[in-house]
Structures are given as C-alpha cells and as structure tokens.
Short mmCIF file of C-alpha atoms in Angstrom, two decimals:
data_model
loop_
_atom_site.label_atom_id
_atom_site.label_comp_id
_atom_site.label_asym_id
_atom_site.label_seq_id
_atom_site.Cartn_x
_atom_site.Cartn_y
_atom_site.Cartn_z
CA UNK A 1 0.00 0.00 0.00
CA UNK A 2 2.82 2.71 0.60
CA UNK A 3 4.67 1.35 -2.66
CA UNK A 4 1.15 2.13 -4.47
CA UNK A 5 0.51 5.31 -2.75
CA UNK A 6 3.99 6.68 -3.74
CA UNK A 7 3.53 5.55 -7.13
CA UNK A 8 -0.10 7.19 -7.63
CA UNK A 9 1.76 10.16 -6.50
CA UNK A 10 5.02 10.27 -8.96
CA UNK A 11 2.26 8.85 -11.62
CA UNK A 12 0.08 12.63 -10.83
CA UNK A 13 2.92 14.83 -10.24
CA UNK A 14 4.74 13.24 -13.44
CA UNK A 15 1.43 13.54 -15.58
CA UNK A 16 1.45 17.09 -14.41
CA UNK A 17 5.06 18.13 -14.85
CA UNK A 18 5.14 16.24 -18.94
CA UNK A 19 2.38 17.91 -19.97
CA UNK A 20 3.37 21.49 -18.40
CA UNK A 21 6.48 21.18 -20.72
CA UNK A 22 4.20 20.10 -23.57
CA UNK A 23 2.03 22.82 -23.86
CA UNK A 24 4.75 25.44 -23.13
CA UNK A 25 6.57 23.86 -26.00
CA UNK A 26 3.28 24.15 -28.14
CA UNK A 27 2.68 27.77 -27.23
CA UNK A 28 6.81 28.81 -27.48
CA UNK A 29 6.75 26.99 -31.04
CA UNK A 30 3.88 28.66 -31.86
CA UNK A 31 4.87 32.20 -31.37
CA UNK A 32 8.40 30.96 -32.84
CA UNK A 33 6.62 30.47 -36.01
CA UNK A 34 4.55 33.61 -35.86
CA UNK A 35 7.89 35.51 -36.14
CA UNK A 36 9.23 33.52 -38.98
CA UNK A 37 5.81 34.06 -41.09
CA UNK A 38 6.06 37.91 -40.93
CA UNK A 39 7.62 38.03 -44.69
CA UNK A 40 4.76 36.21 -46.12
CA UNK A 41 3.33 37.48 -49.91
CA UNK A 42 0.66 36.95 -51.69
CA UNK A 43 1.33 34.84 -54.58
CA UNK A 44 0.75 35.50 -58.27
CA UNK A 45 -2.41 32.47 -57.62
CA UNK A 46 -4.17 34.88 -55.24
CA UNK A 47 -3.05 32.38 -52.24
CA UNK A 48 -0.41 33.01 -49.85
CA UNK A 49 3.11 32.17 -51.24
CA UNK A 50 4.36 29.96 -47.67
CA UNK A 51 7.41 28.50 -49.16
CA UNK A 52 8.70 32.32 -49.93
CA UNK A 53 9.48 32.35 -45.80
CA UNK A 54 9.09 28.78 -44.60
CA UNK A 55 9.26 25.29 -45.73
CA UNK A 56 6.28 24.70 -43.04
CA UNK A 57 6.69 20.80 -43.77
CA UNK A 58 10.41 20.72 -42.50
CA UNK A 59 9.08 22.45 -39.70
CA UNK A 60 6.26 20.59 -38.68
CA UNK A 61 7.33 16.91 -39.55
CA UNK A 62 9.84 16.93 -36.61
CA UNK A 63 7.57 17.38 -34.23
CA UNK A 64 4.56 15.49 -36.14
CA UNK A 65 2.66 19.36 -35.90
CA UNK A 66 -0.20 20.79 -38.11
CA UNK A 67 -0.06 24.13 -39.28
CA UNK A 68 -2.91 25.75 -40.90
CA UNK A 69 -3.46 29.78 -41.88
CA UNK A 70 -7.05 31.11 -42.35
CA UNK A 71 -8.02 34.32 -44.53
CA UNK A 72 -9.90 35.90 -41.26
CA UNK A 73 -11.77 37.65 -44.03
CA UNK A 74 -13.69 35.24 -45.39
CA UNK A 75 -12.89 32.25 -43.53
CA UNK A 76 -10.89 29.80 -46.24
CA UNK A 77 -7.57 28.31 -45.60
CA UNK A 78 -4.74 29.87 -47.36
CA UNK A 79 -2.45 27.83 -46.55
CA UNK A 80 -1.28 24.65 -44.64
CA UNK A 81 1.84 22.59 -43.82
CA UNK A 82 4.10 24.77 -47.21
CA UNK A 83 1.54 24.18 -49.88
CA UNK A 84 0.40 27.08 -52.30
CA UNK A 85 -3.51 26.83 -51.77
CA UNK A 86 -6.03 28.06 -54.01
CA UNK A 87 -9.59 28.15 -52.36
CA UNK A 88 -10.62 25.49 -54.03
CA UNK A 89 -7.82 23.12 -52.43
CA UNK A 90 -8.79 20.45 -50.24
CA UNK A 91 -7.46 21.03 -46.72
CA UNK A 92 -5.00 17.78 -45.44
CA UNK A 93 -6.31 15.65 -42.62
CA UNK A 94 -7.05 16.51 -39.92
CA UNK A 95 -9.43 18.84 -41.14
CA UNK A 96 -9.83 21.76 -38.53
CA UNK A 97 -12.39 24.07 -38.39
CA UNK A 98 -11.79 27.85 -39.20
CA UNK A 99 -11.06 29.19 -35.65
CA UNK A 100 -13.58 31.90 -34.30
CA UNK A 101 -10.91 33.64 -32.09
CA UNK A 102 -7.32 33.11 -31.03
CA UNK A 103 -5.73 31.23 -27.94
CA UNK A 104 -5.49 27.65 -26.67
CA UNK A 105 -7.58 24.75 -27.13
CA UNK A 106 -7.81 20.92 -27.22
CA UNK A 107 -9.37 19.71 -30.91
CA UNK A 108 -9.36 16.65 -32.16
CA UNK A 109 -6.18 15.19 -29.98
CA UNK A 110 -4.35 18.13 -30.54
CA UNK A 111 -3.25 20.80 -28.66
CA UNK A 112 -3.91 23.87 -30.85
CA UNK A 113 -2.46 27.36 -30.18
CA UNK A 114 -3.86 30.04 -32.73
CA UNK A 115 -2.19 33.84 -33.13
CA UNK A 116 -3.17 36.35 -35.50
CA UNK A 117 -0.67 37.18 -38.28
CA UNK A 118 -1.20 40.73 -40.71
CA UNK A 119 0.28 39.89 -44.82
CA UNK A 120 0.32 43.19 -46.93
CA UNK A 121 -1.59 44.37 -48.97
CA UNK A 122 -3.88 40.61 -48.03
CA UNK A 123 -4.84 41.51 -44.44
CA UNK A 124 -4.84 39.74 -41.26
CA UNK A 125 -4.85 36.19 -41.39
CA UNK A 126 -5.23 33.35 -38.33
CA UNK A 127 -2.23 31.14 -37.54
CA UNK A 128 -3.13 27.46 -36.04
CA UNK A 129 -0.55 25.26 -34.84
CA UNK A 130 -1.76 21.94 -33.47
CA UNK A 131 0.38 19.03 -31.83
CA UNK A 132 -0.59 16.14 -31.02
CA UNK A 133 -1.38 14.40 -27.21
CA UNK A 134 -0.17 10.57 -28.39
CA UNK A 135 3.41 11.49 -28.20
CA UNK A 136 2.86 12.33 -24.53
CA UNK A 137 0.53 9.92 -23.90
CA UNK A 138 3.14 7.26 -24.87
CA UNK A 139 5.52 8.97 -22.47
CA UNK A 140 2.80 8.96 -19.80
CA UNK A 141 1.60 5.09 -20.37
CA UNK A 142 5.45 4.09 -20.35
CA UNK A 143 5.97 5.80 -16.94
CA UNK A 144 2.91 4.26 -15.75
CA UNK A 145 4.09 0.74 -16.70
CA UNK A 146 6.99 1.43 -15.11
CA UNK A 147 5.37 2.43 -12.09
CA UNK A 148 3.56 -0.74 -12.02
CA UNK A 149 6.34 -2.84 -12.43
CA UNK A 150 8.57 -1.12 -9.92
CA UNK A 151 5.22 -1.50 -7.42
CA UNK A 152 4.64 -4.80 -8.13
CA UNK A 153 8.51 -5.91 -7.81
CA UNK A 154 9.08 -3.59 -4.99
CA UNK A 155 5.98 -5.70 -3.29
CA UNK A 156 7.56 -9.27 -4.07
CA UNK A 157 11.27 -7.73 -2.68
CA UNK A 158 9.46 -6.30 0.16
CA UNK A 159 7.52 -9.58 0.94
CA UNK A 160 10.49 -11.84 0.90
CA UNK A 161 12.62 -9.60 2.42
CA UNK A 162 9.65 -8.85 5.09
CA UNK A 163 9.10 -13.17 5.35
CA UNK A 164 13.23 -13.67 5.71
CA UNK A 165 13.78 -10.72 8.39
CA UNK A 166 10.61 -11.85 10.11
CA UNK A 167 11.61 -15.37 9.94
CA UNK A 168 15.00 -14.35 11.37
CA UNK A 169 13.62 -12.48 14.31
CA UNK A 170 10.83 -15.18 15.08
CA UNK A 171 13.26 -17.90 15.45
CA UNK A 172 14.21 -17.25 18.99
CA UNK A 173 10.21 -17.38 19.21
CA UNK A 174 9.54 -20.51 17.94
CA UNK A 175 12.90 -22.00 20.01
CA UNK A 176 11.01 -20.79 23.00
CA UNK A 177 7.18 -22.34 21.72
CA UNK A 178 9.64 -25.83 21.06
CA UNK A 179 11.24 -25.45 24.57
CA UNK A 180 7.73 -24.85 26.70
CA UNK A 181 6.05 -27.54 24.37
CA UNK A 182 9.05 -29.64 25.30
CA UNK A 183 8.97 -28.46 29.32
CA UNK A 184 4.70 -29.38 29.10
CA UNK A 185 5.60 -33.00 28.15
CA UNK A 186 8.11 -34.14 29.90
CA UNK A 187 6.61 -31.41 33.46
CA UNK A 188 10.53 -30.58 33.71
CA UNK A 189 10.22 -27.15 34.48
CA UNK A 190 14.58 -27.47 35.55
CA UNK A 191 14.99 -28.07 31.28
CA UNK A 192 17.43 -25.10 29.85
CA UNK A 193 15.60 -22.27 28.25
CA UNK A 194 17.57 -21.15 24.80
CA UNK A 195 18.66 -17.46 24.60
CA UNK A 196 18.93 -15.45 21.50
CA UNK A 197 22.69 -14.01 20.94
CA UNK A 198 20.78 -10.86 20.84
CA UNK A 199 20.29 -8.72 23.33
CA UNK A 200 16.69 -7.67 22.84
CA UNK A 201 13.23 -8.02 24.55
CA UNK A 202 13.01 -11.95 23.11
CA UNK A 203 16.64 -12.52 25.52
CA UNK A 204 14.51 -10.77 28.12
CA UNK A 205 11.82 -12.79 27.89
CA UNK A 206 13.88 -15.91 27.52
CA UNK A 207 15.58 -15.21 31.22
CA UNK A 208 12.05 -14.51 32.58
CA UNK A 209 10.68 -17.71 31.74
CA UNK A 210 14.00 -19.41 33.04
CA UNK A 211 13.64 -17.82 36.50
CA UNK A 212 9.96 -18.09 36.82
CA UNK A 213 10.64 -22.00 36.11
CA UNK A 214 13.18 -22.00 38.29
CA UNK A 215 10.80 -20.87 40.98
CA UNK A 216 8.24 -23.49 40.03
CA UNK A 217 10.52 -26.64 40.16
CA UNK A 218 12.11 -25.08 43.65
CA UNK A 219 8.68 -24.38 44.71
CA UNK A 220 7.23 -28.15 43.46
CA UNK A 221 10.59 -29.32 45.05
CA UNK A 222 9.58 -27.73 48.59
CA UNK A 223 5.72 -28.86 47.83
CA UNK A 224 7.10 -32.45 47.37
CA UNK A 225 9.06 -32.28 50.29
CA UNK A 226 6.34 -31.37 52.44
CA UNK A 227 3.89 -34.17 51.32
CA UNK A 228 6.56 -36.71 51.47
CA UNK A 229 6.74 -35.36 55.19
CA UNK A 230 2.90 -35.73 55.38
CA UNK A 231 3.10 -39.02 54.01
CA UNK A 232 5.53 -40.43 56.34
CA UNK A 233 3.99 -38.74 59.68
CA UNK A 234 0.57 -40.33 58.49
CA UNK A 235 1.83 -43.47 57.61
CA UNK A 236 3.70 -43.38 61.19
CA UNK A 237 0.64 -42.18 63.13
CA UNK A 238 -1.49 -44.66 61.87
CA UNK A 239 0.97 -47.40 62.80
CA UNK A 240 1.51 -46.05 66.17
CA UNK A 241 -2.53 -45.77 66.59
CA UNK A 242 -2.44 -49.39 66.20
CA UNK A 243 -1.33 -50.56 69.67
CA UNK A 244 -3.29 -48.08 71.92
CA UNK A 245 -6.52 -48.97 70.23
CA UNK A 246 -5.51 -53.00 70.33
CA UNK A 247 -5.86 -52.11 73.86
CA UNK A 248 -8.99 -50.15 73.83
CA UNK A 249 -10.79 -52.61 72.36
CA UNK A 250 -9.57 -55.58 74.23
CA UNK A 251 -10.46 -53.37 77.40
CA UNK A 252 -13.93 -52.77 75.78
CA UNK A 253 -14.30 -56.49 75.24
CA UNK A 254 -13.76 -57.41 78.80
CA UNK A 255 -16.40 -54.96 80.36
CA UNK A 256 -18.82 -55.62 77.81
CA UNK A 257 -18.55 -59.35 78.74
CA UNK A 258 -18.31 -57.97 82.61
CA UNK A 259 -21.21 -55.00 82.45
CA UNK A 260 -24.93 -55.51 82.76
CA UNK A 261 -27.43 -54.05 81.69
CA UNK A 262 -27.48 -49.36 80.33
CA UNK A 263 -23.64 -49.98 81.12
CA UNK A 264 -23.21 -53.26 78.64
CA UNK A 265 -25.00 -51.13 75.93
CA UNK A 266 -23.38 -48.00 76.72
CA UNK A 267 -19.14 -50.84 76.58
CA UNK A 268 -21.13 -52.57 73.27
CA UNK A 269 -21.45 -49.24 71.50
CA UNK A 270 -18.05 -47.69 72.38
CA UNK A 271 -16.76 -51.33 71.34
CA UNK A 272 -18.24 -50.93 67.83
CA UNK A 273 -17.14 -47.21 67.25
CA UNK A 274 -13.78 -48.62 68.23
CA UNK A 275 -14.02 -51.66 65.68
CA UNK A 276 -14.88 -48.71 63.11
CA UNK A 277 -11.96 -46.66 64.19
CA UNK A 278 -9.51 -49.69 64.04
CA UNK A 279 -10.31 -50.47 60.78
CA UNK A 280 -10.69 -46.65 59.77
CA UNK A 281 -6.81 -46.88 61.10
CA UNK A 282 -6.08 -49.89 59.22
CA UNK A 283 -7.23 -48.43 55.91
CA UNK A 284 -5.24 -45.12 56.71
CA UNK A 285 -2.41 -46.94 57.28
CA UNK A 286 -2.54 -48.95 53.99
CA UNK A 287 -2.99 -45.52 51.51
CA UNK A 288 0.00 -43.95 53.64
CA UNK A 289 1.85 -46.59 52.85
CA UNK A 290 0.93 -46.74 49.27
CA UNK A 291 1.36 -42.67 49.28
CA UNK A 292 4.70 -42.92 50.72
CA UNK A 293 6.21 -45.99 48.60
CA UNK A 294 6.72 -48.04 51.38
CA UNK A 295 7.41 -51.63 50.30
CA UNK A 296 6.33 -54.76 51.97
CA UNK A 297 8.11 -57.90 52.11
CA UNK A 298 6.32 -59.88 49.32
CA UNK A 299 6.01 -63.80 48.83
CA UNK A 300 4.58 -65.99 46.98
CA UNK A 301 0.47 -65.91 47.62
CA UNK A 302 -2.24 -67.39 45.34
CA UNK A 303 -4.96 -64.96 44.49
CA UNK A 304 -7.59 -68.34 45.13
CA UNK A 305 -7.09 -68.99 48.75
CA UNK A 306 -7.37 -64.99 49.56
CA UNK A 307 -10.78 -64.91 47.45
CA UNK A 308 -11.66 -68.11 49.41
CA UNK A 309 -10.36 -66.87 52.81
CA UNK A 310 -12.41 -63.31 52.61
CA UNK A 311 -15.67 -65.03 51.31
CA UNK A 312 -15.39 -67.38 54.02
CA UNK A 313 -14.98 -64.33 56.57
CA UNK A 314 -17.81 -62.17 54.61
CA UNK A 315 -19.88 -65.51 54.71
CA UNK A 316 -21.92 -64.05 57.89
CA UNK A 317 -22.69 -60.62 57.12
CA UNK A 318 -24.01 -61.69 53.32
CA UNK A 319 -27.57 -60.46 53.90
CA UNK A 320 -29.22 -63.50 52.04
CA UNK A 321 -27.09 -62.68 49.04
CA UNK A 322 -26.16 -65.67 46.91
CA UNK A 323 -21.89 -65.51 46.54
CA UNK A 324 -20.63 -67.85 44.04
CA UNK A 325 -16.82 -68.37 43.97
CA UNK A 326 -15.39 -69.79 40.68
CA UNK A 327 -11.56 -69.97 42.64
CA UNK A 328 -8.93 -70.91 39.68
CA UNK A 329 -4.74 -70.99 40.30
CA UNK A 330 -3.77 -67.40 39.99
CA UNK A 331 -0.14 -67.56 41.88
CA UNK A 332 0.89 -63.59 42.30
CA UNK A 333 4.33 -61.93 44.22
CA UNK A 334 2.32 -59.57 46.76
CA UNK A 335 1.61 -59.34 50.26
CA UNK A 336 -0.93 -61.33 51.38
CA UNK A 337 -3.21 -59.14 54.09
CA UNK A 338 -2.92 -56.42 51.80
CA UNK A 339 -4.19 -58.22 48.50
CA UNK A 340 -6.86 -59.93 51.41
CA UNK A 341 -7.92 -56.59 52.12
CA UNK A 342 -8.24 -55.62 48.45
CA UNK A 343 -10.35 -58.66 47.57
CA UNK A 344 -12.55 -58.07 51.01
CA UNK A 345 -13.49 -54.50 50.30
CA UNK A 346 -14.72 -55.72 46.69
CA UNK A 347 -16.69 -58.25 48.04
CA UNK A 348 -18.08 -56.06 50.42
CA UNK A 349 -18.71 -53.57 48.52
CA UNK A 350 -21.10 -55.33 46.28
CA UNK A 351 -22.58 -57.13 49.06
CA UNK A 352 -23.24 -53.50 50.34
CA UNK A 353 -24.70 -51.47 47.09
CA UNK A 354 -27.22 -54.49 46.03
CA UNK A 355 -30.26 -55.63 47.23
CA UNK A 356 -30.78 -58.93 49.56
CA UNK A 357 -30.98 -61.71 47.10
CA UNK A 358 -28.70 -60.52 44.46
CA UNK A 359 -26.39 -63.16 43.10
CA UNK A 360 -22.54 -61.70 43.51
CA UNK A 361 -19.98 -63.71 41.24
CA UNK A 362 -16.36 -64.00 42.31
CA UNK A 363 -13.29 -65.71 40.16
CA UNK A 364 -9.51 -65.84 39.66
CA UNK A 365 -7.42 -67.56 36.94
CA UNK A 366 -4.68 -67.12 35.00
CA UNK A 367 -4.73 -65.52 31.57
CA UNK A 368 -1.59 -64.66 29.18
CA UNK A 369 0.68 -64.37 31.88
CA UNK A 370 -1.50 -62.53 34.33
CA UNK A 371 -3.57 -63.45 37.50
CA UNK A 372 -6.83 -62.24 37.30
CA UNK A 373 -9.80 -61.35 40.07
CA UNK A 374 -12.95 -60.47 38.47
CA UNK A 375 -15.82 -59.51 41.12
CA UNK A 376 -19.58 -58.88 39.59
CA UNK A 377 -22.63 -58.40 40.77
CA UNK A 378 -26.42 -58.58 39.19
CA UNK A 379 -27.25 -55.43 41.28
CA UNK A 380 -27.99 -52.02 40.28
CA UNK A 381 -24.82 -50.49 39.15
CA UNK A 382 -22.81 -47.33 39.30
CA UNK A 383 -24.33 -44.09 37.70
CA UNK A 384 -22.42 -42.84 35.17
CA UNK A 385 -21.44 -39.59 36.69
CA UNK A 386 -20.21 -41.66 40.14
CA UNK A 387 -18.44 -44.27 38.02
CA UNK A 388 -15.85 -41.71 36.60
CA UNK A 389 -14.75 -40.74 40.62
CA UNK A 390 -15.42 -44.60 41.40
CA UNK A 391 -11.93 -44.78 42.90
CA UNK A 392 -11.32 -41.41 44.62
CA UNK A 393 -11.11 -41.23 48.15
CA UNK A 394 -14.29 -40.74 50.86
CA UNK A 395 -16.29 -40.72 47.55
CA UNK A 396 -19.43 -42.90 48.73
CA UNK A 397 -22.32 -43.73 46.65
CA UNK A 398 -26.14 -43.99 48.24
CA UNK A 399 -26.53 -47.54 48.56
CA UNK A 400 -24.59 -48.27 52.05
CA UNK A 401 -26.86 -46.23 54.09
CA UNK A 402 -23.53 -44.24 55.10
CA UNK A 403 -21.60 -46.96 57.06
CA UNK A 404 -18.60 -46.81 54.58
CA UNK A 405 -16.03 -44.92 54.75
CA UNK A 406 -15.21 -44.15 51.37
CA UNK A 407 -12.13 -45.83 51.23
CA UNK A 408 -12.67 -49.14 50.19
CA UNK A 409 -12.29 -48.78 46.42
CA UNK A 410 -8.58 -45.99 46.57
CA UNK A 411 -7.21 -49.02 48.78
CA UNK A 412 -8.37 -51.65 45.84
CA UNK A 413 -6.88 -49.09 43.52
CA UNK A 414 -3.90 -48.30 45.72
CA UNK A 415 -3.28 -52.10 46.72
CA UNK A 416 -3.42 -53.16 42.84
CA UNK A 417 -1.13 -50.20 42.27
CA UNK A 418 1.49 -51.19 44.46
CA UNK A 419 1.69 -54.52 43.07
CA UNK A 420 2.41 -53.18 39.56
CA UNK A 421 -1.28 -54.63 38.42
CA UNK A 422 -4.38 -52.25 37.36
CA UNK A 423 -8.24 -52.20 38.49
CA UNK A 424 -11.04 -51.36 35.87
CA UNK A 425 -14.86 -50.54 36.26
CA UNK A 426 -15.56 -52.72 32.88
CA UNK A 427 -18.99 -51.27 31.49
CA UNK A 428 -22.25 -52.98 31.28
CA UNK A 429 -24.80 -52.93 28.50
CA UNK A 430 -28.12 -51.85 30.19
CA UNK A 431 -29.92 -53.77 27.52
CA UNK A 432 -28.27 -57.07 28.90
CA UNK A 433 -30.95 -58.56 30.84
CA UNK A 434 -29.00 -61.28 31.88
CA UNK A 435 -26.30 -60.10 33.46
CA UNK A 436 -26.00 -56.27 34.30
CA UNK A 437 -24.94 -54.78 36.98
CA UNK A 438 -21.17 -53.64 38.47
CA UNK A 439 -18.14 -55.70 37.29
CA UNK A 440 -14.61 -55.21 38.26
CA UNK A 441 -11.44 -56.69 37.26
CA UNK A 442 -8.01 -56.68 38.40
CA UNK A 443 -4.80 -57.85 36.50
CA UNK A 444 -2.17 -58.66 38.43
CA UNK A 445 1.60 -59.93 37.02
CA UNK A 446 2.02 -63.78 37.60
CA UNK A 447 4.67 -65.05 39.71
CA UNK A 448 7.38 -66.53 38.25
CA UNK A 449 7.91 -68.90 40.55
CA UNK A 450 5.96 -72.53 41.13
CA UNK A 451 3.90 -72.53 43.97
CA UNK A 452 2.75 -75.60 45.52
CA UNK A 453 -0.85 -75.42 44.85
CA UNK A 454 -3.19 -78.02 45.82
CA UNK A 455 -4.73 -80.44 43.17
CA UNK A 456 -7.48 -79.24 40.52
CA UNK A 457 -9.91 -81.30 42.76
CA UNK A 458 -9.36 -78.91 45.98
CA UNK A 459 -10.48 -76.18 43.12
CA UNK A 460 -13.70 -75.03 45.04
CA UNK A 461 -16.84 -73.01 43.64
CA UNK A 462 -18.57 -72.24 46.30
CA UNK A 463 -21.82 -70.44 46.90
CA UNK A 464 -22.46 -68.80 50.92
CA UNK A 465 -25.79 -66.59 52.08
CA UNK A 466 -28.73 -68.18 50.47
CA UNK A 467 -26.95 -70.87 48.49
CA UNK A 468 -24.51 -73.51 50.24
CA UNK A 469 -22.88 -76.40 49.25
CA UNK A 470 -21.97 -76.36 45.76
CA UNK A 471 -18.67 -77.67 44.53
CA UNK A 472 -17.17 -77.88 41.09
CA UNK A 473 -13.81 -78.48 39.62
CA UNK A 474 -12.08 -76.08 37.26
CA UNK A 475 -9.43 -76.50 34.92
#
C-alpha cells in the first residue's frame, strides 16, 4: 500500500510536470513560427506564397505538428503545412475548423495554439498550430508501466525480504514455543531455556521464563518435600494408633462381657465405634503406605485362597445374598493381608450397594501371563457420573446407608497399584438382561515362581448366604 501510494503520487505529479512542458513547448513553437511568417506574400495564384518564408513541412514533420493559416476575411484556408492553396484546395487531414478567435484549445487530440498574423496588402490572417497528445501519452503510459512494475517488484522484494527478516527475528520465538512444548511434556520445568545471541526483549523474555521456572521446580521441590513429610507422619501415626486402640478394644471387650445391663450397651457401642476406628486406622495406614512408597516384604500368595479366605470371613454378614466363587490358580508376588484386604473391600462392597438376594460372582485364573480377580454383581450399578470418581477417596455412593467410609475402592486401587497390576470398572450394557450390573477386574503380574498349589480337585466353587454347598472343579 505505501509502494502504491507513492507511485499514484510520482504517476500525478509526473502527468502534471510532462504535460506542463508540452504545452509550453506548443505555445513557445507557436509564437516561434509567428515571427518567422512575418515576410509572407501573396502569390501570383491569389493564395499566400508559404514557401517564400518557410518550408512549413520541415518544420512541422519533426515534431509530427499541423499548421494551418485562415483568410480571417472570409474564412478559407490559405495555406497549410508549405503548400500554395487556391480556395478550391482540399485542406490535409485533420481537417480543422476555421477558428472563431485566437488562444489555446484541445481539438481533435491536438493541442492547438492560434495567433493572428497581418500579410500586406492581403490583411490579417489566423495562424493554427496543433500538436498532437499521443506522443505524450506514450511517455505517460510508459511511466505508468513502469510504475507498475517497480510496485509490483518492490511488493515481491518487500515480501520476501519482510518473510526472511521476520523469519529471522521469530526464530528465537519458535525455540522458545519448542522449549515450553518440550517443558509441558516431559513437566521438567529445571529443562534449559535457549537465549537469543541478541540482546533484545526476546533474551529478556527468555531469562524470565527461566527464573519463573526456576521458581516453580524449587517451589514443586519444597511442595514435594512437604507431602513426602505428610506421608511419612501419616503413615507413622497410623501405625503407632495401632497398639493403643488393640488395647482399647480388648479393654472394651472385657467390660462388655463384665457390664450388665445401660452400662453393657453403653461398653457394646463404644466397642463398635472402636471396631470402626480400628479399621478406619487400618485403611489409613494402607494408603499412607501406598502414598509414601513403602514396600512390603512380598512372597509368593495365590490370588484363590485370599478370594476363598475373605468369602469365608464375609460368609456371615451376606444379607441372604447368593456368593458364588469360581476360585482358579492365579499364583501372584504380593503381600498377602494387603491383596486380602483388596479382595474383602470388593466383596463387600457389592454385598453392600445391592439388594438382599442378588447373586454376587467371584473368580480368579490365570490368563496370558497374568492373575486375574474379576468380582460382579447382578445389582444395580454405578451411575455414570459416580463411576468416573469410582476410585477417589471418601467418595461414597447412596446404597450403604452411610456406614462406609469411602475408602474401600482408593485401597483396591492403591493395593493393585502397588503390586504393579491395574483395576477397571468394565462397562455394562443396560440392555443385557441377563447379566447387568457392576463388574470389576483386576490384572495382576504372575509369579514366576511354582507354587505348591493343591490339586485341581481342591479347586472349590462355592456359593455362601442363600446358596450352600456347591462344589465344582475347574481346569
């Protein structure tokens, strides 16, 4: 746009200035010749004799000019461009009419100057002299192309050299984009931060970014610091809470047994807020553990005599559901109250969130190198919007009447965790009538050591609450 607006302006001042000069050239030429015709006679025809003064072809071929000199007495042209005329001469192309008055005028292309001559003893007589405008409109349309070119390849120089110095200064831009795209994926924030050899407002911005960076990761470093503390003084209390309220309850045990009557109530109730709290304790103790990367001792353990062991110790409190066990060989490296408490919180937590008389399934096997505990249930299932939190902590859906404590699920998700295995909420199709409900499944690595299992026949499936007494084998 500037290279066009400059060139609209050289194009006007340039029209302006070419044809200034022509028509002072016209009008100078003009009166030139009006001082060369002053000798002019009349010839022995009657018409003007114009070659007696001036060959007026000589002197207007050069500058491709008309000339033409009218009898102001009568009108007729007396002579043009050196011929003798008579008046019944045709007048040469372009054909001009006789002018009414002298001065300047445009005519048919031309630019036409006229004076007033006197010839003795003839009278007074009208010079015209008329150039033409395509001379100087050539001149004009060739500055004009030239114009255009020089805009249009002052526009391509401009844009390259506009794309290479703007590529040049974005660089340390897009080195900076590359470094923060680079920081967000690996969450480095201590990664080095390039700086431009310049020293401009990019170099400025390139230390600001490294110090506030620097800040975060010391700042993360001091948050870390101060959960790992957390961690460890939770995971200590709880294990220290563990002894005083062994006593407490023993204590509570005895006067229960000992009390009568308001004050047996009164020991009963404190007993079972103190169960709660134990247990409360117990799962604390587990997710600080988990939290603060605490490893066990692990052994070998067999994923089908924990499902077996924490059906048989749910087997009371079933609330006339029907558990079926389907108990296959899945041998796992873990520790064994932990991966107890796992499978125990899943059992219980669909004997918890389903109706009485809902049939809860429990397996484990072994499947391309992985043991495998899938717990289902035929109950109700988890609403979408709770399903997605499913595993958070003290998140508790409606169905348990409030006696959990929202914990169960983070310490099946922390205990699978910490055994390098993973715990899903598989989806069910609502339309499938014969089976909906909740299923979960966790995938644990197999050991890689033999354990001594019992035989295929000691396999059990068995079915507790409403349904006893059932035994299969599985291979």
């Amino acid at each position: 746009m500037i290279l066009a607006g400059f060139a609209a302006i050289v194009g006007v001042v340039t029209t302006r200035q070419v044809r200034g000069e022509f028509y002072n050239q016209v009008n100078a030429e003009a009166t030139a010749l009006k001082s060369r015709l002053g000798g002019l006679r009349v010839g022995p025809t009657g018409g003007l004799n114009c070659d007696d003064v001036l060959q007026l072809d000589d002197y207007a071929s050069s500058e491709d000019a008309q000339i033409r000199i009218y009898d102001l007495g009568d009108g007729r042209l007396a002579c043009a461009q050196g011929q003798t005329l008579s008046k019944t001469s045709p007048a040469p192309s372009p054909s001009f009419p006789p002018p009414a008055n002298t001065g300047v005028f445009d005519e048919l292309g031309y630019r036409v100057n006229v004076q007033t001559i006197r010839v003795k003893p003839a009278g007074d007589f009208a010079l015209l002299y008329a150039r033409p405008y395509s001379d100087t409109d050539h001149t004009l349309a060739k500055v004009r192309v030239f114009l255009i070119l020089g805009v249009l390849g002052g526009t391509i120089f401009a844009l390259l050299a506009g794309l290479a110095t703007a590529g040049r200064a974005m660089r340390p831009i897009s080195e900076l984009s590359d470094a923060a795209r680079e920081i967000e994926r690996t969450r480095d924030p201590s990664r080095h931060i390039p700086h431009p050899e310049a020293e401009d407002e990019i170099a400025d911005l390139a230390r600001t970014l490294e110090g506030m960076l620097g800040a975060l990761d010391d700042a993360r470093g001091e948050t870390e610091s101060m959960l790992e503390r957390q961690r460890e003084f939770v995971a200590d209390a709880s294990h220290e809470l563990r002894t005083p309220l062994t006593s407490v309850l023993a204590n509570l045990e005895l006067l229960a047994d000992e009390l009568d009557g308001e004050q047996a109530e009164s020991a009963k109730a404190a007993l079972r807020s103190t169960r709660r709290m134990r247990r409360l304790v117990g799962d604390l103790l587990l997710l600080a553990r988990a939290d603060a990367k605490r490893e066990q001792r692990s052994r070998p353990t067999d994923l089908r005599e924990v499902l077996l062991e924490a059906a048989a110790e749910l087997g009371p409190v079933t609330d006339a559901h029907a558990v079926v066990i389907d108990a296959g060989a899945a041998p796992v490296d873990g520790v064994r109250d932990d991966l107890h408490r796992m499978t125990l919180n899943l059992l219980e937590n669909a004997v918890r969130h389903t109706p009485p008389g809902t049939e809860i399934r429990a397996a484990t096997y072994t499947r391309d190198g992985s043991a495998v505990l899938v717990v289902e249930d035929h109950g109700p299932g988890i609403p979408p919007e709770l399903a997605v939190r499913v595993f958070e902590r003290f998140v508790r859906g409606g169905g348990d009447g409030g006696r959990g404590s929202g914990l169960g699920l983070a310490i099946v998700r922390a205990v699978a965790e910490s055994h390098r295995g993973v715990v899903a909420l598989e989806a069910t199709d609502p339309a499938d009538l014969l089976w909906p409900g909740t299923r979960f499944t966790i995938t644990l690595p197999a050991a890689g050591a033999d354990l001594a299992l019992p035989d295929e026949a000691d396999q059990t499936s068995t079915t507790t609450g409403s349904t006893i007494g059932r035994r299969r084998s599985r291979s």
